[in-house]
XYZ file of C-alpha atoms in Angstrom:
378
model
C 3.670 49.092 -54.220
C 3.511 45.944 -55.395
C 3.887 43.831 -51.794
C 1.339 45.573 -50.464
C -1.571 46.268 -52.667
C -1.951 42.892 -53.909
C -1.501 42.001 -50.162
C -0.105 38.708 -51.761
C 2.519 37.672 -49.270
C 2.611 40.136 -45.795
C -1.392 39.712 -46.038
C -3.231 36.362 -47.774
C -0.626 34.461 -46.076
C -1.129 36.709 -42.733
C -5.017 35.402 -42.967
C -3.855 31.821 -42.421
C -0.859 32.155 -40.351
C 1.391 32.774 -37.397
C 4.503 34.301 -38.092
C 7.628 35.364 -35.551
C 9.978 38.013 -37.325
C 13.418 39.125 -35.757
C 12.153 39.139 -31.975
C 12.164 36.824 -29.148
C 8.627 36.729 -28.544
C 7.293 32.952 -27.941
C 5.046 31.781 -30.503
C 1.936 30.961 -29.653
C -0.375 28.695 -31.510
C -4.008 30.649 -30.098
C -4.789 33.622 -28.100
C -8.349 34.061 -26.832
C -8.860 37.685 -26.250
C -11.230 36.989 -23.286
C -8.073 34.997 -21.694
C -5.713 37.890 -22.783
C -7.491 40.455 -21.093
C -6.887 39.134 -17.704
C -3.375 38.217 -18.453
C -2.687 34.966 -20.442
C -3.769 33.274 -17.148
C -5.992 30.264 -17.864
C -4.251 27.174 -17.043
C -6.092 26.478 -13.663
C -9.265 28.451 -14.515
C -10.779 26.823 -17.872
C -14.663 26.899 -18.568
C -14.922 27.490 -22.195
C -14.363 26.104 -25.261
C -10.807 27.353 -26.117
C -9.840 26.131 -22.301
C -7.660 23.492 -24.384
C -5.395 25.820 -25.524
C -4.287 26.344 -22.555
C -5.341 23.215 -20.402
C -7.401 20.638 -21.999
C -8.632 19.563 -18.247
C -10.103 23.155 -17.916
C -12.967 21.947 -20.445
C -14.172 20.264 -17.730
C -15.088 23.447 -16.182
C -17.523 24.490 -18.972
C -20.637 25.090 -17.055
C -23.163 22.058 -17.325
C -26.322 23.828 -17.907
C -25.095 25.651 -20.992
C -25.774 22.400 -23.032
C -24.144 22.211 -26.488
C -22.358 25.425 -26.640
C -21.760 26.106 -30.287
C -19.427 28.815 -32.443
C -20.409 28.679 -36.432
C -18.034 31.720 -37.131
C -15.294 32.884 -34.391
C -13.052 35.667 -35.928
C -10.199 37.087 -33.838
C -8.014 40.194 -35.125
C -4.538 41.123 -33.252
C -2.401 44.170 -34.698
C 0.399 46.324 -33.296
C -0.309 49.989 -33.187
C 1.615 51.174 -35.696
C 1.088 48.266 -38.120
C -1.544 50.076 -40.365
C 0.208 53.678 -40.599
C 3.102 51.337 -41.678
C 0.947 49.788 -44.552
C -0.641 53.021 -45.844
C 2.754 54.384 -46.210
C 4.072 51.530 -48.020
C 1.110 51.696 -50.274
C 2.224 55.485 -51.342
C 5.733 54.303 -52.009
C 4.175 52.749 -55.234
C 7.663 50.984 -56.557
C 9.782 53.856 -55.810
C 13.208 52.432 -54.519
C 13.880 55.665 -52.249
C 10.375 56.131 -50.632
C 10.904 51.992 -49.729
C 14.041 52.682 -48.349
C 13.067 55.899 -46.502
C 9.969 53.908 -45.069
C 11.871 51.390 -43.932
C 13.923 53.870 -41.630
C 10.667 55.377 -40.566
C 9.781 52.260 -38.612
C 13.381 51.536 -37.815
C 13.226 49.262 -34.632
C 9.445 48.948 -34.296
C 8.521 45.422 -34.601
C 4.864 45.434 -36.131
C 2.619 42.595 -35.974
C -0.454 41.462 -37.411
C -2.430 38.400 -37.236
C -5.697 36.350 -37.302
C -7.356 33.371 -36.064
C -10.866 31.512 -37.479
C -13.005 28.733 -35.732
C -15.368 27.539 -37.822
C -18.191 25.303 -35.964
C -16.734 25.234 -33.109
C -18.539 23.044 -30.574
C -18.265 22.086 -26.578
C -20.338 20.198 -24.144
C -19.996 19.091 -20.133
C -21.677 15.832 -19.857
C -21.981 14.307 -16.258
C -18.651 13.092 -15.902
C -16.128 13.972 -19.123
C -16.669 17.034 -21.509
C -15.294 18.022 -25.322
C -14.010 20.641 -27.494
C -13.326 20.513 -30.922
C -12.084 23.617 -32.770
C -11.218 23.650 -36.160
C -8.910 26.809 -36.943
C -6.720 28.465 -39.414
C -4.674 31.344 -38.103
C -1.902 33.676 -39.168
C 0.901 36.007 -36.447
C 2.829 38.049 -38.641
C 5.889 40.130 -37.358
C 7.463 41.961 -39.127
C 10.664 44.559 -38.758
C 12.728 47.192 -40.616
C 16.548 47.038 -41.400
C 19.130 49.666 -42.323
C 19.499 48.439 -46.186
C 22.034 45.920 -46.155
C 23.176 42.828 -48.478
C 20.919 40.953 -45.981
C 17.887 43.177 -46.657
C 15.870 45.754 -45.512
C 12.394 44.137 -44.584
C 12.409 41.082 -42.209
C 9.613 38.661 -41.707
C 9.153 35.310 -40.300
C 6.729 33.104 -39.455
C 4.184 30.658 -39.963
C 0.713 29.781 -41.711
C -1.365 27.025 -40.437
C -4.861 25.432 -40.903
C -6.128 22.065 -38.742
C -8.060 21.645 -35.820
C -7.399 21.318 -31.995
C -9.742 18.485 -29.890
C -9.609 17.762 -26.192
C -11.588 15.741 -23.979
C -11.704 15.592 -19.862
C -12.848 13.404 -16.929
C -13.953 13.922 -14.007
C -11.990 12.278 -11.043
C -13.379 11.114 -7.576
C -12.326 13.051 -4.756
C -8.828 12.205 -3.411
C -7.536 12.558 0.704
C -3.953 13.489 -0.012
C -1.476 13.827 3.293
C -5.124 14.778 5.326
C -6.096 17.322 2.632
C -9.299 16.929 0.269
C -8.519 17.245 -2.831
C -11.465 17.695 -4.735
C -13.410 18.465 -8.564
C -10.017 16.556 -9.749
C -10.296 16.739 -13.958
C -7.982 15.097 -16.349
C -7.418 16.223 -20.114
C -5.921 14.899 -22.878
C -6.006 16.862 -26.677
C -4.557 16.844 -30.028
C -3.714 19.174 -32.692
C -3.002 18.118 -36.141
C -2.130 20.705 -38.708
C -0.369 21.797 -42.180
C 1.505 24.965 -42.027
C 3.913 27.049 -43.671
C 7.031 28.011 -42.138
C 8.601 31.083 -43.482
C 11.605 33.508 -42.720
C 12.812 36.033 -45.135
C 14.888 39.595 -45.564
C 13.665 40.991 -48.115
C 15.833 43.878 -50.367
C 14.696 46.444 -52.155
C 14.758 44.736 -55.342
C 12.541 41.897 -53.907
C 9.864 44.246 -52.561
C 9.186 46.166 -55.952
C 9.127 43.023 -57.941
C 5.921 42.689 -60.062
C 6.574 38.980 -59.349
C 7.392 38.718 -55.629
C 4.802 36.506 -54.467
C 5.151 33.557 -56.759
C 8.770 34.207 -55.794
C 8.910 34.800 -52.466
C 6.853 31.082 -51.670
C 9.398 29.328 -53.400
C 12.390 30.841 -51.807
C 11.513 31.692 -48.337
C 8.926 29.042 -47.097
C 8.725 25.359 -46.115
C 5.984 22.949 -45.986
C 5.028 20.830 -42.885
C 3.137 19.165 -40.663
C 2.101 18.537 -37.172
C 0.598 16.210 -34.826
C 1.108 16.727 -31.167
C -0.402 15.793 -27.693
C -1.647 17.907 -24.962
C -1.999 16.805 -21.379
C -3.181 18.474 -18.126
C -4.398 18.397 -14.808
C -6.603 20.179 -12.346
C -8.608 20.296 -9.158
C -9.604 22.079 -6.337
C -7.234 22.391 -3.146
C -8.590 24.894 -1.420
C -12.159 25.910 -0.936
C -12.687 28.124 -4.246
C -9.352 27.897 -4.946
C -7.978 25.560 -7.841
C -4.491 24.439 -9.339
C -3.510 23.448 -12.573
C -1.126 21.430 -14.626
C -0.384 21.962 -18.589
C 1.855 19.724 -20.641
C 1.667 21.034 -24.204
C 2.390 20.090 -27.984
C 3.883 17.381 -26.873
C 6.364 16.560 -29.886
C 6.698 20.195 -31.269
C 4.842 22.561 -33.974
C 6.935 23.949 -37.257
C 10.222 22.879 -35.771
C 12.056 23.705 -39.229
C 13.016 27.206 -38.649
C 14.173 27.222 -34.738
C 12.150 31.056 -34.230
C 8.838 29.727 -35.533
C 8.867 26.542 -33.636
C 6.011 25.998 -31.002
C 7.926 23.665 -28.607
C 6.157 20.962 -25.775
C 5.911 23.191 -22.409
C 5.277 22.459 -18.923
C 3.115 25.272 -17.481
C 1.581 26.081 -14.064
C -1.598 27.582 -13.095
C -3.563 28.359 -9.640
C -6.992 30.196 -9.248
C -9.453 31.822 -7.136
C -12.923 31.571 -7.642
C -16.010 33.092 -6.169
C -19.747 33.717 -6.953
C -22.681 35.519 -5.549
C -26.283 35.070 -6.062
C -26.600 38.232 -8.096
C -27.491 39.907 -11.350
C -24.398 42.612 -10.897
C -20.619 41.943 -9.935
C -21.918 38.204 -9.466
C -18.277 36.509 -10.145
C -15.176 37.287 -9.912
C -11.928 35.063 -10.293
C -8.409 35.735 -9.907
C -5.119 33.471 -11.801
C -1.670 33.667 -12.031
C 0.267 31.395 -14.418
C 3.861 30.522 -14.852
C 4.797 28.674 -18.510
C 7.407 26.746 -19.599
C 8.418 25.814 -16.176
C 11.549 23.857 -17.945
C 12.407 26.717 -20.430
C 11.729 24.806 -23.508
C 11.476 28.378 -25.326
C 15.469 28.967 -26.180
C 14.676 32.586 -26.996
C 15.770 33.480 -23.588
C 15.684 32.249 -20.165
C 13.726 35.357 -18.455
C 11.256 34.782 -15.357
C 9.205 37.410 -15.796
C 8.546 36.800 -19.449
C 7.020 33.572 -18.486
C 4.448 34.871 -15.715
C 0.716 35.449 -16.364
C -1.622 37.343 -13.795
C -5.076 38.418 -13.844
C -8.129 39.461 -12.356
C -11.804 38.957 -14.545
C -15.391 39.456 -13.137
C -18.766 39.897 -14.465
C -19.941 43.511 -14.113
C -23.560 42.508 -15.451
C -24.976 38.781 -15.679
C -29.019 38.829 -17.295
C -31.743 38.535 -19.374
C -29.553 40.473 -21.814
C -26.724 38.802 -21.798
C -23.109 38.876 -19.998
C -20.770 42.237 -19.562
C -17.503 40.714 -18.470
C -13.999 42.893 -17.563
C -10.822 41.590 -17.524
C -7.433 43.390 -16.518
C -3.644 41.567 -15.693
C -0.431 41.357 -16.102
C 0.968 39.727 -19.322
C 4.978 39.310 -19.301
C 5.237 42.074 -16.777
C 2.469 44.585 -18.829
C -0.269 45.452 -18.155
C -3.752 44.068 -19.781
C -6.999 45.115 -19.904
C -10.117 43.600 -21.927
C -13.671 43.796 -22.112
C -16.419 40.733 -23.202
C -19.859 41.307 -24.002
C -22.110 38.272 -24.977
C -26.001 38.555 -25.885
C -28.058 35.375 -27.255
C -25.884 34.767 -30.500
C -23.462 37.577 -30.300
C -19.965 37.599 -28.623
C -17.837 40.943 -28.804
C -13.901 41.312 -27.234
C -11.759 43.987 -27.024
C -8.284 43.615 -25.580
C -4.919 45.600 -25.279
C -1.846 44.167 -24.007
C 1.574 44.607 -24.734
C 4.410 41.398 -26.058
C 7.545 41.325 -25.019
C 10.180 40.837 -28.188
C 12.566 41.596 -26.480
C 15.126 39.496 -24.576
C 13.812 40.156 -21.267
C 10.572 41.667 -19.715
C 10.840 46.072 -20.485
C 13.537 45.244 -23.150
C 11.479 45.868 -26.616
C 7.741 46.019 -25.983
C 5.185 46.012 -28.580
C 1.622 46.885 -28.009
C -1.306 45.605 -29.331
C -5.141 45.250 -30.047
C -6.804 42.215 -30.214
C -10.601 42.136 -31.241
C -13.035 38.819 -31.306
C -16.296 38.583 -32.998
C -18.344 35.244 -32.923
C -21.686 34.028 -33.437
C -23.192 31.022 -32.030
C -24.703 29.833 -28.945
């Protein structure tokens, strides 16, 4: 079939995209697998470079001796279970209206989703007092779900494809004496995001999807154009001994606000963390995070509580001269998580499953998912 072996729309656009078809999961413009594994929950933990994605003030928390920490290739892959049985049975339809149609009943209901993300030279330093990260991406979330054949069509997607980059720098605060509590490794972030994109949204008929011409076609009629420059702000600092809270104002001014499903809107999100190490080569860290986003409900999807809490648990099982075994389980929108993250000199490997909620409320519609991150730097 003609859609999918050239993969000329559902796939070339998928490598450079994020896309959000008939559900009311909140789009998301990054999702580090580490971060996923233990829940979403990152907004008062940070210490890496992708910490601005979620808190540009958790940068801050990248550890000072690890110099210039550089990524020359970061590739992260995120599919639904049943997204590839769907595409090799598409494939044997090969043009024939009544094996599309009876495909599209297969997977009648199932939202399946694929997507990608790529960093290229991605770099991040702590200096005494402020710290960087700049990460140049292009990324793609497709969704995509089956219809009873209809005048409105039979094969929904939506979505967005975007390329730019994402920079964020913090400060270090002096300590503050706040109602007779210390308040103390106080960090301030500020970040930007500028990027072109696609927005798309289309139901596609059976007609469409066996035409030899669809892809010319289908970027003329169901995608827009844009642009996007937005702010990120946040907060953080210890309040507690080894514990820390967190503050997260993001895209401030909106991403791909065209189509109302795709659009990334400016959230205010919450974070607080426990940390704790031990002077050890096995189980020598441990930290534990629980995040609630969009405090203010800017996603209009839905207005669910438990949708918008994050909650995990991540702690190195091995820490030495061969590198870094990390595991990572949570809660993400009221599923469960669970990752691992193994890093040796060059090398960093992630595997993650978690489950998104497109439905309208947490249990409504889930959709599981793998999420796999390969990168090489230092």
């Amino acid at each position: 079939m003609k859609i999918i072996n050239n993969k000329s729309i559902l796939l070339s656009l998928a490598l450079s995209s994020s896309l959000f078809a008939s559900t009311y999961e909140y789009p998301q413009l990054y999702k580090d697998t580490k971060i996923m594994g233990m829940g979403g929950a990152n907004i008062a933990v940070g210490g890496q470079a992708t910490s601005l994605f979620y808190n540009t003030a958790g940068i801050a928390d990248i550890p000072k001796e690890y110099g210039w920490e550089v990524d020359i290739l970061n590739m992260n892959f995120t599919a639904s279970q049943n997204i590839q049985d769907f595409m090799d049975d598409m494939d044997e339809a090969d043009d024939d209206d009544q094996e599309v149609i009876a495909v599209t009943k297969k997977y009648l209901g199932k939202n399946l989703n694929i997507s990608t993300t790529v960093g290229i030279a991605n770099v991040a330093k702590k200096f005494d007092e402020y710290a960087f990260s700049i990460v140049p991406i292009a990324g793609m979330n497709l969704n995509i779900k089956t219809h009873n054949e209809a005048a409105n069509g039979i094969l929904e997607t939506q979505g967005l494809v975007y390329s730019g980059f994402a920079l964020g720098v913090s400060k270090d605060m002096p300590d503050q004496n706040f109602l007779g509590y210390d308040i103390k490794q106080i960090s301030l972030g500020v970040g930007l995001k500028s990027l072109q994109y696609k927005s798309i949204y289309a139901n596609l008929s059976v007609s469409e999807l066996i035409d030899d011409d669809l892809s010319d076609y289908f970027e003329d009629k169901y995608t827009k154009d844009g642009s996007s420059t937005v702010l990120d702000l946040g907060a953080k600092a210890e309040v507690y001994p080894d514990v820390t809270a967190g503050v997260s104002i993001q895209n401030i001014g909106s991403i791909a606000s065209e189509i109302k499903t795709n659009e990334i809107p400016t959230t205010v999100s919450l974070g607080v963390a426990y940390k704790h190490r031990f002077n050890r080569t096995y189980f020598n860290q441990y930290q534990v995070a629980f995040d609630y986003i969009d405090l203010f409900q800017a996603y209009s999807q839905d207005n669910d509580f438990i949708k918008r809490t994050r909650l995990g648990i991540s702690g190195n099982a091995f820490d030495g001269w061969g590198g870094t075994l990390a595991l990572q389980a949570g809660l993400y929108e009221g599923h469960p998580t669970y990752g691992i993250d193994f890093r040796a000199t060059v090398v960093k490997l992630s595997y993650t499953t978690y489950t998104e909620e497109v439905g309208a409320y947490s249990g409504q519609d889930k959709d599981k998912r793998h999420m796999f991150q390969l990168s090489f730097g230092w």
